[in-house]
C-alpha atoms as an extended CHARMM CRD file, in Angstrom:
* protein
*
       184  EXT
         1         1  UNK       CA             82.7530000000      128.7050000000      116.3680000000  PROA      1               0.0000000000
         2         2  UNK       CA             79.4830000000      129.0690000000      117.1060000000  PROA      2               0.0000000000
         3         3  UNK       CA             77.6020000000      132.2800000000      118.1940000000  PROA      3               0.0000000000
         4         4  UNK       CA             74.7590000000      133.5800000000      119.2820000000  PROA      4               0.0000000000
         5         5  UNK       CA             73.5160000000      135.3360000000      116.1810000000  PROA      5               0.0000000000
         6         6  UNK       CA             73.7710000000      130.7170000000      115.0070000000  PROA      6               0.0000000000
         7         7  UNK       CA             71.5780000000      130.1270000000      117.8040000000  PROA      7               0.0000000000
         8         8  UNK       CA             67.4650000000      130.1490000000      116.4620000000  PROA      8               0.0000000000
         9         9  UNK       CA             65.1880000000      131.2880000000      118.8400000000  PROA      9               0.0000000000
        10        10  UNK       CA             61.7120000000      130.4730000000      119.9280000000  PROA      10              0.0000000000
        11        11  UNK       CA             58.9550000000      130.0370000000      117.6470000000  PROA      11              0.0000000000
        12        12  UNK       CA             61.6440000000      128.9770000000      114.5640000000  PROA      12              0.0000000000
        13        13  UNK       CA             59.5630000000      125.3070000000      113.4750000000  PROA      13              0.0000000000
        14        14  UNK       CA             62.9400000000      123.7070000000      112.9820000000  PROA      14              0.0000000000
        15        15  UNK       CA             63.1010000000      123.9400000000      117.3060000000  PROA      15              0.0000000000
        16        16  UNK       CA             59.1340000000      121.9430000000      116.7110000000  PROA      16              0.0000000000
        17        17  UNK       CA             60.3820000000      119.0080000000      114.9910000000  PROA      17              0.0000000000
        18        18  UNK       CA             61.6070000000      115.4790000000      115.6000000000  PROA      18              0.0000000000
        19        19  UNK       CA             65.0850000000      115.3140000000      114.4130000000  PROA      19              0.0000000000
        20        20  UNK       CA             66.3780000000      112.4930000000      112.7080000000  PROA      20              0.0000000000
        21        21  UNK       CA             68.6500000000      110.0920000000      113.9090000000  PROA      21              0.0000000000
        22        22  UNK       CA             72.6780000000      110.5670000000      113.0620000000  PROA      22              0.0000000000
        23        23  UNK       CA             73.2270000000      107.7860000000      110.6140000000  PROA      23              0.0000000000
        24        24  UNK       CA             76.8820000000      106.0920000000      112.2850000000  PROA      24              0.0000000000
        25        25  UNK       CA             79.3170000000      105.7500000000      111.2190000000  PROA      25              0.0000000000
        26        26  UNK       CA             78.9580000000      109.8360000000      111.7570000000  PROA      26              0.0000000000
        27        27  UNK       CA             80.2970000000      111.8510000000      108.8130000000  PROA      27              0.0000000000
        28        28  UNK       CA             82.7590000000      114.2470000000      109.5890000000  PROA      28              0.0000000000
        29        29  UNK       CA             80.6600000000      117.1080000000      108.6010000000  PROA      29              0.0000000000
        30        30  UNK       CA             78.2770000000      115.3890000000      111.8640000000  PROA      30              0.0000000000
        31        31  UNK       CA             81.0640000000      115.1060000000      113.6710000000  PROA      31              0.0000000000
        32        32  UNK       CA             82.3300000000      118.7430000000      113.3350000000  PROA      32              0.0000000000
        33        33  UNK       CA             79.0450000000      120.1080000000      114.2650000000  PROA      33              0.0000000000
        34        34  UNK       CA             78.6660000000      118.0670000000      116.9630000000  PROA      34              0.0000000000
        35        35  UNK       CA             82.1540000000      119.3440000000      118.3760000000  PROA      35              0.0000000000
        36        36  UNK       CA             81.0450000000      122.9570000000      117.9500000000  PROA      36              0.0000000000
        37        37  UNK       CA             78.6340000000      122.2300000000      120.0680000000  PROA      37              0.0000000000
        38        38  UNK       CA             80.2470000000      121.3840000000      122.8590000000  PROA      38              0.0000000000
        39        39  UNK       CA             83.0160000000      123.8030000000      122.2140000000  PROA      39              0.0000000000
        40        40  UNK       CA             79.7510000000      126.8310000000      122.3650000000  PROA      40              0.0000000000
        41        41  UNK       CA             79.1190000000      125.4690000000      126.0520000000  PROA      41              0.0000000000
        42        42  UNK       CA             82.8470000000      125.2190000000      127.3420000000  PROA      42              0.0000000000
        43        43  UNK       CA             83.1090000000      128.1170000000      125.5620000000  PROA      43              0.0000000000
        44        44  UNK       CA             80.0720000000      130.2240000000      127.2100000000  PROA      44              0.0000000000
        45        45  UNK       CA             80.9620000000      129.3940000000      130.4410000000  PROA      45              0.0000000000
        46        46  UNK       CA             84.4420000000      131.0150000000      130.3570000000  PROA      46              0.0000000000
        47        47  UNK       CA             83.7910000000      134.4310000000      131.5130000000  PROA      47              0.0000000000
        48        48  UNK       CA             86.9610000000      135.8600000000      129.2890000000  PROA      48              0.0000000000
        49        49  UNK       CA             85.4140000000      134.1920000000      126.1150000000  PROA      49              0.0000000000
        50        50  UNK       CA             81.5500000000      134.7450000000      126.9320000000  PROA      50              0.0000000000
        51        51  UNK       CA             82.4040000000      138.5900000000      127.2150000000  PROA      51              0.0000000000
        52        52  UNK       CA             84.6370000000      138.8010000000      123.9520000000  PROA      52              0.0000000000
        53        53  UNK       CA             82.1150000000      136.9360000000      121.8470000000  PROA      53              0.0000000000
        54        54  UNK       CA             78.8890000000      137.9090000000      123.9680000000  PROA      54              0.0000000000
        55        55  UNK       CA             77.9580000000      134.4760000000      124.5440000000  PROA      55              0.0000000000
        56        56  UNK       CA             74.8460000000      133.6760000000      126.9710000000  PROA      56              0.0000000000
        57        57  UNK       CA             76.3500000000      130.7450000000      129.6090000000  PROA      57              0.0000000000
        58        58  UNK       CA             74.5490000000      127.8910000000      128.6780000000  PROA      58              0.0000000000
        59        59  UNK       CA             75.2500000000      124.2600000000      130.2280000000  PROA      59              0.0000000000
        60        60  UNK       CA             73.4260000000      122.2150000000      127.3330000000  PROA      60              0.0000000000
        61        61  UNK       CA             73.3610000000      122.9110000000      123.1840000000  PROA      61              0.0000000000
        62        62  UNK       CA             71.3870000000      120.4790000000      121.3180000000  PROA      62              0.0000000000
        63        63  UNK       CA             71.7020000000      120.5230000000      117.0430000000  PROA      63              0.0000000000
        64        64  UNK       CA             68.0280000000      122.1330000000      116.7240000000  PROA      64              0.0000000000
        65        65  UNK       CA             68.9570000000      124.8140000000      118.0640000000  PROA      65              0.0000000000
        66        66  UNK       CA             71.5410000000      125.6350000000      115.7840000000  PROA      66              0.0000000000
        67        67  UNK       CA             68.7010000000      124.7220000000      113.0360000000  PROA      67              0.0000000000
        68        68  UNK       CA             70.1720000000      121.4330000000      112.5140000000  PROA      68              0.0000000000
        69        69  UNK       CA             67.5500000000      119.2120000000      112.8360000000  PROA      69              0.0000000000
        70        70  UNK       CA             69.7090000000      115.8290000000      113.5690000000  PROA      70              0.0000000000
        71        71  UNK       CA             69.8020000000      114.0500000000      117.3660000000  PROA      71              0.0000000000
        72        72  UNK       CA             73.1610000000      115.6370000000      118.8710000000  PROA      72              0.0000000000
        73        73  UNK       CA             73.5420000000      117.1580000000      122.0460000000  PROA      73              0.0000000000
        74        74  UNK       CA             76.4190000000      118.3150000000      124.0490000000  PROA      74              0.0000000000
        75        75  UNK       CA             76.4030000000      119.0120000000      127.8610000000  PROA      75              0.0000000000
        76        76  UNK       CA             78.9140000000      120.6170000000      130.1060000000  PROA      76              0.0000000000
        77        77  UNK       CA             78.3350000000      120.7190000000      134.1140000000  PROA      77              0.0000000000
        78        78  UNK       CA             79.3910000000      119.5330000000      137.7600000000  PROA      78              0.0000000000
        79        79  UNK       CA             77.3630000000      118.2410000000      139.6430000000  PROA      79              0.0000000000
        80        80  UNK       CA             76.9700000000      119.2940000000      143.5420000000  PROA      80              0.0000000000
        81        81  UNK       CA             79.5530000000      117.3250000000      144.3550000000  PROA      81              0.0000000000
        82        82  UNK       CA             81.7650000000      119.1220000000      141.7960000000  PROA      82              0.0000000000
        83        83  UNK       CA             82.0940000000      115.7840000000      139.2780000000  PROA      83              0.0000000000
        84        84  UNK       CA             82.5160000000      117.6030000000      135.4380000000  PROA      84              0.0000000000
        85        85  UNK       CA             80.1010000000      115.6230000000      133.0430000000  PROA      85              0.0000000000
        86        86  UNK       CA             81.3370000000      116.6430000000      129.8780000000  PROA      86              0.0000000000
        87        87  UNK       CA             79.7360000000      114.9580000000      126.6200000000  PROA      87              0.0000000000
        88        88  UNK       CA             79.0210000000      115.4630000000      123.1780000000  PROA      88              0.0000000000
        89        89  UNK       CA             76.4100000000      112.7300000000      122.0410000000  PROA      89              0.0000000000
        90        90  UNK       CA             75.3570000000      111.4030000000      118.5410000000  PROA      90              0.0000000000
        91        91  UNK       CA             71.5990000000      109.6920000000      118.9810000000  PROA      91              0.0000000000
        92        92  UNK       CA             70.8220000000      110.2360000000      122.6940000000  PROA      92              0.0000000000
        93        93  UNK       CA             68.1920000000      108.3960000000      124.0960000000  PROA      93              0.0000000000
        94        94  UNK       CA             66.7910000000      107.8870000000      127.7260000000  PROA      94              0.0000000000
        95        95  UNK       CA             66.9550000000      104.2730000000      128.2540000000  PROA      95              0.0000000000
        96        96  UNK       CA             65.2520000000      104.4110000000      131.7740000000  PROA      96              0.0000000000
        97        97  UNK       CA             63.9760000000      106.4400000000      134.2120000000  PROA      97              0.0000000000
        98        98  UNK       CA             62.7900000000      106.8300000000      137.8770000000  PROA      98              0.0000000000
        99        99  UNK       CA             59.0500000000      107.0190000000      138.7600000000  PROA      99              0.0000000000
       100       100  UNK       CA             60.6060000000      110.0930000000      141.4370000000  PROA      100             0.0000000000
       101       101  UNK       CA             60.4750000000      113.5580000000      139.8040000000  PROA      101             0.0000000000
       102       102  UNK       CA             62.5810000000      116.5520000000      140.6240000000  PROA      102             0.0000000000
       103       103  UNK       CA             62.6840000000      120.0040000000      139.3250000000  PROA      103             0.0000000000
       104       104  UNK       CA             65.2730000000      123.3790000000      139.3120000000  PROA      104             0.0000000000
       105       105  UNK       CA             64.1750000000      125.5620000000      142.4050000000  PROA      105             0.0000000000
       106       106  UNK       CA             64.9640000000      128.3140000000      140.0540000000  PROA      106             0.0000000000
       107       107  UNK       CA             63.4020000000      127.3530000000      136.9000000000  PROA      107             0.0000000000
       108       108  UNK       CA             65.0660000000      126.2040000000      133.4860000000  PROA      108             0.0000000000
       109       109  UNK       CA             65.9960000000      128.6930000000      130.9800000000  PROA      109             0.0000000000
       110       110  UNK       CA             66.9550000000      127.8280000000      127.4320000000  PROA      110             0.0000000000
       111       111  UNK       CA             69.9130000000      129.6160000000      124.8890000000  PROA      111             0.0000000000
       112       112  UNK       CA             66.6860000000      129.9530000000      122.3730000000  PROA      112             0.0000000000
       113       113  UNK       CA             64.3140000000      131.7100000000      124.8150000000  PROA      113             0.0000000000
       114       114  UNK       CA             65.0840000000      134.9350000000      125.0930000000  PROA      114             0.0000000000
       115       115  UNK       CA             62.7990000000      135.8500000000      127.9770000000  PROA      115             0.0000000000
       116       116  UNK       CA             62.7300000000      134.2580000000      131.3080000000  PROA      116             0.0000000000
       117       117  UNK       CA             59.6660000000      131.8300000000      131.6570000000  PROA      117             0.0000000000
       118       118  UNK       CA             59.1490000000      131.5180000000      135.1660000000  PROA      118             0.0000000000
       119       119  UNK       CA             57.7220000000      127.8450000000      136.6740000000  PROA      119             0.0000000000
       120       120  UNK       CA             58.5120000000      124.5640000000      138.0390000000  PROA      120             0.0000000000
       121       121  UNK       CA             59.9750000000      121.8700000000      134.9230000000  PROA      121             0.0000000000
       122       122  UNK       CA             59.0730000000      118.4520000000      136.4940000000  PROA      122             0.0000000000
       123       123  UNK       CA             61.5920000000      115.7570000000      135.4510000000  PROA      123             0.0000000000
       124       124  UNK       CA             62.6280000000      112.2280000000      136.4740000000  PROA      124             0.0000000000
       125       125  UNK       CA             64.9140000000      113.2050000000      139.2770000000  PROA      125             0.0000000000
       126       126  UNK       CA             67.0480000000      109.9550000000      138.1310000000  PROA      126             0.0000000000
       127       127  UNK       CA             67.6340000000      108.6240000000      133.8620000000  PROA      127             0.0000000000
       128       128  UNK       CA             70.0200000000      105.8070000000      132.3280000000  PROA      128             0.0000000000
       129       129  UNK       CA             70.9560000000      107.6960000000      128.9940000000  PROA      129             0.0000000000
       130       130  UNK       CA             72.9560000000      105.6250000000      126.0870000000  PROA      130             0.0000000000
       131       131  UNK       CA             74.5000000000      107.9880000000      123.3160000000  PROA      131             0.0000000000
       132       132  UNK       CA             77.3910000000      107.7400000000      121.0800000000  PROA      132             0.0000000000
       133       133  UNK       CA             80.7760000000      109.4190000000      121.7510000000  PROA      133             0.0000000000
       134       134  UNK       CA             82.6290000000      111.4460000000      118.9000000000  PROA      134             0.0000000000
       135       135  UNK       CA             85.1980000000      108.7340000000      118.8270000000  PROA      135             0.0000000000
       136       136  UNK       CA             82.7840000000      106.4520000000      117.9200000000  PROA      136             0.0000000000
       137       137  UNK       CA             81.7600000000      104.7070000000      121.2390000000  PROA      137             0.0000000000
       138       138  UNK       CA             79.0540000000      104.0980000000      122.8370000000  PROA      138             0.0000000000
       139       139  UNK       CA             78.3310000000      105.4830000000      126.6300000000  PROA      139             0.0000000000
       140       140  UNK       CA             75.5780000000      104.1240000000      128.9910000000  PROA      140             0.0000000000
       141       141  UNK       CA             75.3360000000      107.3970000000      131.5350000000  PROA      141             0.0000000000
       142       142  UNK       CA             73.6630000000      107.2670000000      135.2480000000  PROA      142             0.0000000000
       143       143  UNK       CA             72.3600000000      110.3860000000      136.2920000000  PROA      143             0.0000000000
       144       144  UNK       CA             70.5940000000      111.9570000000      139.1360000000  PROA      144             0.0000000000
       145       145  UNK       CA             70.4770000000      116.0070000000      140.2260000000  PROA      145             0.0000000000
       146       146  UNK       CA             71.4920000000      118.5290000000      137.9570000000  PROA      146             0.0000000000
       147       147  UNK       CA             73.1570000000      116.5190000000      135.3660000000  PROA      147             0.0000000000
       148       148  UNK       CA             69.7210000000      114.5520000000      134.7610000000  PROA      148             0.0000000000
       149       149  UNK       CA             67.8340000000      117.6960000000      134.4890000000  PROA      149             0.0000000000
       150       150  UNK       CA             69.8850000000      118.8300000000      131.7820000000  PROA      150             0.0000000000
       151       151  UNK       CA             70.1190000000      115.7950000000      129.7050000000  PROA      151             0.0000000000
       152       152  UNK       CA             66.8290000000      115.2440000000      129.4240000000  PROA      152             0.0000000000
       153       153  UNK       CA             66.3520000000      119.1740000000      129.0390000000  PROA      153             0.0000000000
       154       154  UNK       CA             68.3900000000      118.8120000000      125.2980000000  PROA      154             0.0000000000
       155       155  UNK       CA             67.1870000000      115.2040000000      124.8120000000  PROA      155             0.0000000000
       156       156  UNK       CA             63.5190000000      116.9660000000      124.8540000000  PROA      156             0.0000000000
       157       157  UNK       CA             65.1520000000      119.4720000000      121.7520000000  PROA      157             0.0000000000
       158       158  UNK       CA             65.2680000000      116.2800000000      120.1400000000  PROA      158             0.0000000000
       159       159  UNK       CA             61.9310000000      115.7050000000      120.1060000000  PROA      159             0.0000000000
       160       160  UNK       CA             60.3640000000      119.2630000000      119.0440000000  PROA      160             0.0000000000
       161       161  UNK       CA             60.0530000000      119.9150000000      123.2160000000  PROA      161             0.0000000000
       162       162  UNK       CA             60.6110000000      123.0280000000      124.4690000000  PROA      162             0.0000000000
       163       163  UNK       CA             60.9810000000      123.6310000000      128.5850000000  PROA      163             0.0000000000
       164       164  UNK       CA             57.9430000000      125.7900000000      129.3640000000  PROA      164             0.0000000000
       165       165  UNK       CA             55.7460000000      122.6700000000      127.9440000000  PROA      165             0.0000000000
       166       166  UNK       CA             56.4640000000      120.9560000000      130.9440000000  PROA      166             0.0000000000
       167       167  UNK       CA             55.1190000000      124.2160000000      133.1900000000  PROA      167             0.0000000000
       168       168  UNK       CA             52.0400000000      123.9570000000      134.6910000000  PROA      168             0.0000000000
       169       169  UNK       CA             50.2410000000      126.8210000000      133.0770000000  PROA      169             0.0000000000
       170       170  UNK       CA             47.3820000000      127.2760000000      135.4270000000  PROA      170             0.0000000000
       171       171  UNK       CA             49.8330000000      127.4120000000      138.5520000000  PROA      171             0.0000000000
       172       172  UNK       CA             53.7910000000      127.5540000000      137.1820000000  PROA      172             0.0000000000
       173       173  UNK       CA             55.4770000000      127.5320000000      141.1470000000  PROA      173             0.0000000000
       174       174  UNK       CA             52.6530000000      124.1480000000      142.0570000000  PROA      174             0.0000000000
       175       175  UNK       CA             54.8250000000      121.9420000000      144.1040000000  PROA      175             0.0000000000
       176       176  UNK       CA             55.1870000000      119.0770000000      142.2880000000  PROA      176             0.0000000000
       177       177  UNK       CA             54.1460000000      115.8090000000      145.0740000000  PROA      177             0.0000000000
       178       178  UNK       CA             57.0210000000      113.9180000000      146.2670000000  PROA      178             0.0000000000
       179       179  UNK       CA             59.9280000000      115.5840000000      144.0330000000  PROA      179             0.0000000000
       180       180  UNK       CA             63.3730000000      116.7200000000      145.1810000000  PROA      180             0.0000000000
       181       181  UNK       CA             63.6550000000      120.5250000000      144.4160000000  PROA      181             0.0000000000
       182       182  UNK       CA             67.3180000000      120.8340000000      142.8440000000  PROA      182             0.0000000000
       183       183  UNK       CA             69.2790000000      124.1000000000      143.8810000000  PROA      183             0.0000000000
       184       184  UNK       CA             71.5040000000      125.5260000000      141.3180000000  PROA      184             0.0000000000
């Protein structure tokens, strides 16, 4: 099980690089660490479990940030209208995108950022990613709100991205034109 003592933090150069794609078939060493993934997420959202283990709630986990620098992310959320979107994905990729931006009213934290980092994360409020299941299959996922946010939040752990790049650092709260602010 992961914890958060497995969890690098900021400024660690394995959360800087491009990770490498998961060669498939995955092995089952791939495959277990990719299921510890999502287990950390389910996990850190149970209040019970989060408490006993001292787990920060996360919603995302992506393999970088566990200092494994190969392309697997898991993700576990509803959506606003309360649908679960539960995956654990070997070689994400955004296969399109909307020219319409959107952004967390709140902000975006991250399980390796310690500190808050406060600011506006413009994203495309709308993505088509493919990914590969851990049975094997591949999964062609429409997204929009939340659940788009997020994806492309541990897609961008992928590629040596952090959050806060995305913040406009002379004004962090600059309305971003035309995007739909997301409540969480």
């Amino acid at each position: 099980m992961i914890m958060m003592e497995d969890i690098i933090r900021d400024g660690h150069p394995t959360l800087r690089k491009v990770a490498e794609e998961v060669v498939m078939p995955a092995s089952e060493e791939d495959k277990q660490i990719l299921a510890s993934l999502l287990e950390y997420v389910i996990n850190s959202q149970n209040s019970e479990m989060a408490a006993k283990y001292g787990l920060r709630p996360g919603i995302g986990l992506a393999a970088p940030q566990i200092n494994v620098s190969k392309r697997m992310i898991a993700v576990h959320l509803t959506d606003d209208k309360g649908t679960l979107y539960s995956y654990a994905l070997f070689n994400p990729k955004i296969v399109s995108h909307s020219v319409e931006m959107a952004y967390l009213e709140t902000g975006e934290g991250c399980l390796s950022v310690d500190e808050a980092i406060p600011g506006y994360v413009p994203r495309y409020a709308r993505v088509t990613i493919k990914g590969v299941t851990l049975h094997g299959e591949e999964v062609k996922l429409r997204l929009r709100g939340l659940p788009a946010i997020c994806f492309q939040h541990e897609i961008d752990h992928l590629n040596g991205i952090m959050f806060y790049d995305h913040i406009d650092k002379q004004d962090p709260f600059k309305p971003v034109d035309g995007a739909t602010i997301i409540e969480r």
